[in-house]
PDB file of C-alpha atoms and ligand atoms in Angstrom:
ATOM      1  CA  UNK A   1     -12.353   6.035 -13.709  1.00 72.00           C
ATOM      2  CA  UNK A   2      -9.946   3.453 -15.600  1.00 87.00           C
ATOM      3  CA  UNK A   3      -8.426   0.352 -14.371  1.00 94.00           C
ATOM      4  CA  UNK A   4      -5.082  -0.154 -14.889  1.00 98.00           C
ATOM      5  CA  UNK A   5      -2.530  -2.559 -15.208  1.00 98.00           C
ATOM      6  CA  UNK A   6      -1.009  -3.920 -12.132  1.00 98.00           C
ATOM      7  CA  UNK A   7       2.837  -4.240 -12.246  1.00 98.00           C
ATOM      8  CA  UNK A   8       3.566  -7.824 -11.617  1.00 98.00           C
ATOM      9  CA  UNK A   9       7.428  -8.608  -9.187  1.00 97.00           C
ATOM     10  CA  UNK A  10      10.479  -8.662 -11.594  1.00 97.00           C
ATOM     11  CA  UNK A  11       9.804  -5.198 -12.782  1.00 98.00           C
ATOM     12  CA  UNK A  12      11.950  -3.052 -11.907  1.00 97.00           C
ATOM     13  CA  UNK A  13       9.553  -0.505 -11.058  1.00 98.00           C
ATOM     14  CA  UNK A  14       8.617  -2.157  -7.956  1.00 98.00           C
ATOM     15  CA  UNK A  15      12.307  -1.393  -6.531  1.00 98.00           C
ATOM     16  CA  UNK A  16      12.335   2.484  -6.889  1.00 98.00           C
ATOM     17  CA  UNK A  17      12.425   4.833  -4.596  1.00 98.00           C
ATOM     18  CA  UNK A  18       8.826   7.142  -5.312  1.00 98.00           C
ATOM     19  CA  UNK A  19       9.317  10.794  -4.966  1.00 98.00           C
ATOM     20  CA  UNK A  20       6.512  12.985  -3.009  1.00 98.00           C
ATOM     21  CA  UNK A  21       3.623  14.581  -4.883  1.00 98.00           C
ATOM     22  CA  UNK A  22       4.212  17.998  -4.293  1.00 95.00           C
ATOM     23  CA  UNK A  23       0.701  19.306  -5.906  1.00 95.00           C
ATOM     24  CA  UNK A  24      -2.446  17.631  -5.857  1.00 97.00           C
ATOM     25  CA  UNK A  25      -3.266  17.730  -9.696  1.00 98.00           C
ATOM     26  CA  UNK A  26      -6.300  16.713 -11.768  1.00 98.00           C
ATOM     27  CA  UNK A  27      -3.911  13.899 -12.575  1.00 97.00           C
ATOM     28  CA  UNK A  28      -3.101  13.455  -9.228  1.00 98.00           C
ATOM     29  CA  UNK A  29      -7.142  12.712  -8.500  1.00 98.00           C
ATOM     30  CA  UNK A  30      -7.385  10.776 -11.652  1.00 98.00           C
ATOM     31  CA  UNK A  31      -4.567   8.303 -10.530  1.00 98.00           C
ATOM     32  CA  UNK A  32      -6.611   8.163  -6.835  1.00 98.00           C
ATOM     33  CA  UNK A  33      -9.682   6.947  -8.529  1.00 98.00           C
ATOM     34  CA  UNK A  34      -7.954   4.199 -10.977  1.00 98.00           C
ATOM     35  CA  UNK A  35      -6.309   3.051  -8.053  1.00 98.00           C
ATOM     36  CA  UNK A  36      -9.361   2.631  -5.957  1.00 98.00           C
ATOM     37  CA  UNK A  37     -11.211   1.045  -9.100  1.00 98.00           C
ATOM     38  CA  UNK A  38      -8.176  -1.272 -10.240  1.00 98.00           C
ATOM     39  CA  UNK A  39      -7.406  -2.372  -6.492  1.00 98.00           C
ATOM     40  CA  UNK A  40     -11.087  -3.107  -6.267  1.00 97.00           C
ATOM     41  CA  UNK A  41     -11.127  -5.680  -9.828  1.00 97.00           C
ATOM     42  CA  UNK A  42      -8.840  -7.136  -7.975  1.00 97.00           C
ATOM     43  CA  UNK A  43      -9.818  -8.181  -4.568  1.00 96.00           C
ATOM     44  CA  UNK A  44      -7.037  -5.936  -2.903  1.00 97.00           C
ATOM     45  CA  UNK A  45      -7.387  -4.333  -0.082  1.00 98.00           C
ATOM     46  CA  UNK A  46      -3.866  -1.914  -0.912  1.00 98.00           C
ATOM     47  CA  UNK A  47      -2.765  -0.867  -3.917  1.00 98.00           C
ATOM     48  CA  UNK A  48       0.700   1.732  -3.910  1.00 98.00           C
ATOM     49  CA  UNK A  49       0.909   4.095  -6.742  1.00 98.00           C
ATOM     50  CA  UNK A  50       4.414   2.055  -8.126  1.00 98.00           C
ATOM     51  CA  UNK A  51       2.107  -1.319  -8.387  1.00 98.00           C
ATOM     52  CA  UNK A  52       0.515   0.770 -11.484  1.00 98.00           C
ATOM     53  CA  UNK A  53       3.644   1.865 -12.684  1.00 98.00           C
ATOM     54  CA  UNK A  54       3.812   5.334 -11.355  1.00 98.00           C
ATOM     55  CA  UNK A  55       6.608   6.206  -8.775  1.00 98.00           C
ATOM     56  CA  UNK A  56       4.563   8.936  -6.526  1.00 98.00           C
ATOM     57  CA  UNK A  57       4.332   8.117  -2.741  1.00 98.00           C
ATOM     58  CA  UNK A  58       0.859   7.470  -3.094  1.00 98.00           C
ATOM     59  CA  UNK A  59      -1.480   4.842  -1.681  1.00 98.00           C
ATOM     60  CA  UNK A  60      -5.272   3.617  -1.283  1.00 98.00           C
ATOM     61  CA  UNK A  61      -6.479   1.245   1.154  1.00 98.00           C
ATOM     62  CA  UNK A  62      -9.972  -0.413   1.736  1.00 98.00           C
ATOM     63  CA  UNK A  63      -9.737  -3.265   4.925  1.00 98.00           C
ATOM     64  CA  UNK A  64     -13.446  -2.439   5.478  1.00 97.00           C
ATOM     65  CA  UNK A  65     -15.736  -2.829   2.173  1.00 95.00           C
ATOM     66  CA  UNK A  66     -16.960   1.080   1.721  1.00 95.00           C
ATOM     67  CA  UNK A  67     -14.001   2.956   3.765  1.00 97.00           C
ATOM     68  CA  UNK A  68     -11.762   4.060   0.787  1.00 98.00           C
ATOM     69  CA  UNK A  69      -8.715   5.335   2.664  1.00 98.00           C
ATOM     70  CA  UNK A  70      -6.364   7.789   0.147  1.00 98.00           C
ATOM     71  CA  UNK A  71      -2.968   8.957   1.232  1.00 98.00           C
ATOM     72  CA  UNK A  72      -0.387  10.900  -0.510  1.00 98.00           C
ATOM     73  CA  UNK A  73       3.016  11.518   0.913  1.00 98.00           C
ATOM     74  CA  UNK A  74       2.497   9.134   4.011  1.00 98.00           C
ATOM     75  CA  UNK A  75       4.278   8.581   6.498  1.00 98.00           C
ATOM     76  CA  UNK A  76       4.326   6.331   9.791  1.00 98.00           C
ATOM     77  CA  UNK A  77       4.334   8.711  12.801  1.00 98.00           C
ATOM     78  CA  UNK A  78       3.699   6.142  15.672  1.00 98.00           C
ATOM     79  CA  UNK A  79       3.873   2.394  16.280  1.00 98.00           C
ATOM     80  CA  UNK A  80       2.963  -0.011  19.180  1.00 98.00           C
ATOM     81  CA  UNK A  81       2.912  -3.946  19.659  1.00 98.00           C
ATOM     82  CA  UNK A  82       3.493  -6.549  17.246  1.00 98.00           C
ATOM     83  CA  UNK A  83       1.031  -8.897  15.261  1.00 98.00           C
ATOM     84  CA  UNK A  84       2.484 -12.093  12.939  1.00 98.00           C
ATOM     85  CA  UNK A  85       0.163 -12.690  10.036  1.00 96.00           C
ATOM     86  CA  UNK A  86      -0.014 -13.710   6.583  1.00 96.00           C
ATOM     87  CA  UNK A  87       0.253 -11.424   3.878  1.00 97.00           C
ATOM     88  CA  UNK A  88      -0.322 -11.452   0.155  1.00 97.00           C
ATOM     89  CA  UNK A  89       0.346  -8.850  -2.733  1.00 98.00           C
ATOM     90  CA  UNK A  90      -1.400  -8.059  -5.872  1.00 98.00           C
ATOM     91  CA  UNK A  91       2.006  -7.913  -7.350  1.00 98.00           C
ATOM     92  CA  UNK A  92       2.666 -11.698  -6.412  1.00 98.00           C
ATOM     93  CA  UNK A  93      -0.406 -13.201  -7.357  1.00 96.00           C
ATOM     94  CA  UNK A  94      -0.353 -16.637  -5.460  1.00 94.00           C
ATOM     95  CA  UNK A  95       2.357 -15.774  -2.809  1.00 96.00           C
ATOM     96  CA  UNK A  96       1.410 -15.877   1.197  1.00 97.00           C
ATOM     97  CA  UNK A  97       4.250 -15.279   3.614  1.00 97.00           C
ATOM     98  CA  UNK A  98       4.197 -14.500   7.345  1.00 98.00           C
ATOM     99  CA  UNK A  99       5.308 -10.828   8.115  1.00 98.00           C
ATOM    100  CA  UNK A 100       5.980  -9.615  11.779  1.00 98.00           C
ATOM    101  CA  UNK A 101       4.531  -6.190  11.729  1.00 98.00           C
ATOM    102  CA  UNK A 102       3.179  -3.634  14.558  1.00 98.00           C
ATOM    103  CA  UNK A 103      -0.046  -3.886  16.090  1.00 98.00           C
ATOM    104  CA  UNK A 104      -1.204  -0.334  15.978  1.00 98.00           C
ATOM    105  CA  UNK A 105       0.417   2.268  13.258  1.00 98.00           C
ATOM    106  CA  UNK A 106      -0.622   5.549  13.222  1.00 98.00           C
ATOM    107  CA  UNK A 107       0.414   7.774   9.722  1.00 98.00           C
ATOM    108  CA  UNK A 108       0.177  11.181   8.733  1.00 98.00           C
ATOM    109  CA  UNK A 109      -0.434  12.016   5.048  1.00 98.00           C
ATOM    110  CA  UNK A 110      -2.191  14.737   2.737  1.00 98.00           C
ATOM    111  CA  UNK A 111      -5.615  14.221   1.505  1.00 98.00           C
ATOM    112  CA  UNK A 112      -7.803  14.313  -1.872  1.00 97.00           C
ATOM    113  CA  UNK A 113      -7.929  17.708  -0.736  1.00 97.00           C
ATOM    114  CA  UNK A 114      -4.547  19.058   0.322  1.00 96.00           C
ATOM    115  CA  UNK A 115      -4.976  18.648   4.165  1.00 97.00           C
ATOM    116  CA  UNK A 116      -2.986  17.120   6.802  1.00 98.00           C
ATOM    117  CA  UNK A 117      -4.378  14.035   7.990  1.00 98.00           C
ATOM    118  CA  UNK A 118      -3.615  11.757  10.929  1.00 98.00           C
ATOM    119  CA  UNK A 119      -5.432   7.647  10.848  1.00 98.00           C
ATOM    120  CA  UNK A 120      -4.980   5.237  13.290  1.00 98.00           C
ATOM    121  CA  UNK A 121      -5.301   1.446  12.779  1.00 98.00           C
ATOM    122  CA  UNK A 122      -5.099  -1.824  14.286  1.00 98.00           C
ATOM    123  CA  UNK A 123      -4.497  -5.091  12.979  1.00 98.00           C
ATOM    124  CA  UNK A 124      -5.349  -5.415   9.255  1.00 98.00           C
ATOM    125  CA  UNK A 125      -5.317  -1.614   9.021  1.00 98.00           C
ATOM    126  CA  UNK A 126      -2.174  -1.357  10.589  1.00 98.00           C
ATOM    127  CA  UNK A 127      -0.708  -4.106   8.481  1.00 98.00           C
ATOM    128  CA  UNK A 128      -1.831  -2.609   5.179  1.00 98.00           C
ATOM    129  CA  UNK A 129      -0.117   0.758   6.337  1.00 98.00           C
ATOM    130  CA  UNK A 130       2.732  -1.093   6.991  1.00 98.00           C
ATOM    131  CA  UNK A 131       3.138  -3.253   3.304  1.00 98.00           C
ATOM    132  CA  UNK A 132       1.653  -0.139   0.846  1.00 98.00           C
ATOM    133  CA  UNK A 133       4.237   2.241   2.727  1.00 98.00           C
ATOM    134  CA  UNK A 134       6.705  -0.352   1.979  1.00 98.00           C
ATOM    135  CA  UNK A 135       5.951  -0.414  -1.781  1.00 98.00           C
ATOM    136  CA  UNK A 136       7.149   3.515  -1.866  1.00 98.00           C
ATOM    137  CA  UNK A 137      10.443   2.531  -0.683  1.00 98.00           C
ATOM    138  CA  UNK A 138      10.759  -0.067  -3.479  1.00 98.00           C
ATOM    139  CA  UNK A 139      10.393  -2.862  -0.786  1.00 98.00           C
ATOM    140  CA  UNK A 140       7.452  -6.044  -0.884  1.00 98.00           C
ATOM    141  CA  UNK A 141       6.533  -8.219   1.371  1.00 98.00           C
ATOM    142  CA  UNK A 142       8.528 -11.147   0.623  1.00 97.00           C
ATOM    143  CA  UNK A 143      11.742  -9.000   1.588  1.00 97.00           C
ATOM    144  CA  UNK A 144      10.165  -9.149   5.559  1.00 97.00           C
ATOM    145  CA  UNK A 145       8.658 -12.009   5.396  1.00 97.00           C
ATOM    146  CA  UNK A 146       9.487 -14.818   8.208  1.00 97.00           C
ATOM    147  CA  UNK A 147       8.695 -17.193   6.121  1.00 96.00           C
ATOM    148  CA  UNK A 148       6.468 -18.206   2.938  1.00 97.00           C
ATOM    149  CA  UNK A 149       3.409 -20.699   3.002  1.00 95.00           C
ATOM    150  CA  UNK A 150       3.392 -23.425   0.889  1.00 88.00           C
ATOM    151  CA  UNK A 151      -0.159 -24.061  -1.048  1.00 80.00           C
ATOM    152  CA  UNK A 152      -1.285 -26.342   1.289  1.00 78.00           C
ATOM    153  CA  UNK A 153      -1.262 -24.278   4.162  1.00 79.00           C
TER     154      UNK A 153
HETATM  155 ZN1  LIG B   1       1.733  -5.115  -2.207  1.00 69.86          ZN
END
């Protein structure tokens, strides 16, 4: 496993549209496991395959220390309620905002290992579905957010 670089807001990179994996390669693994190890360095809890400079509609996840979540090709299949929070990116290092997203988000994606898989989550979960899934559309945070927070806040 490598860390990689994390592609900071301004690049243009983070505004592309990512384009499905269509095989799961060795590189496709290799680029799993720097994601989990790079979003780790950095205190994430989401990392999208574009925030290391790749544009494959890929994403990892870890809300709960331990419970690596991996998802190519994802997609939101079900939604229900509404949670306001604050919300932070590893591609804005230092920005908060307050993003209306839904309570409960269920997603379909492919595994590590080519099968169909359906997660449910609530919450934080269902929040980092939300902003990672974004990043494969070329959108961030800030675009939805209500408003920002200030430092003091
Ligand atoms: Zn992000």
């Amino acid at each position: 496993m490598a860390k990689r670089k994390i592609v900071q807001y301004g690049d243009e990179t983070l505004r592309r549209i990512c384009r499905p994996v269509d095989k799961i390669t060795p590189a496709v693994l290799t680029l799993l496991d720097d994601m989990v190890e790079t979003m780790r360095a950095a205190d994430g809890v989401g990392l999208a395959a574009p925030q290391v400079g790749i544009l494959r509609r890929i994403v990892v996840i870890e809300t709960e220390p331990g419970n690596v979540i991996e998802l190519i090709n994802p997609k939101i299949i079900a939604t229900a309620g509404e949670q306001e929070g604050s919300e932070g990116c590893l591609s804005l290092p230092g920005q908060f905002g307050i993003v209306r997203r839904p309570r409960h988000v269920t997603v379909r994606a492919m595994n590590r290992h080519g099968e169909t898989v359906e997660i449910s989550g609530s919450d934080l979960l269902a929040r980092a579905f939300c902003h990672e899934l974004d990043h494969l559309d070329g959108k961030v945070f800030i675009d939805r957010a209500i408003r920002m927070l200030e430092d003091d806040e």
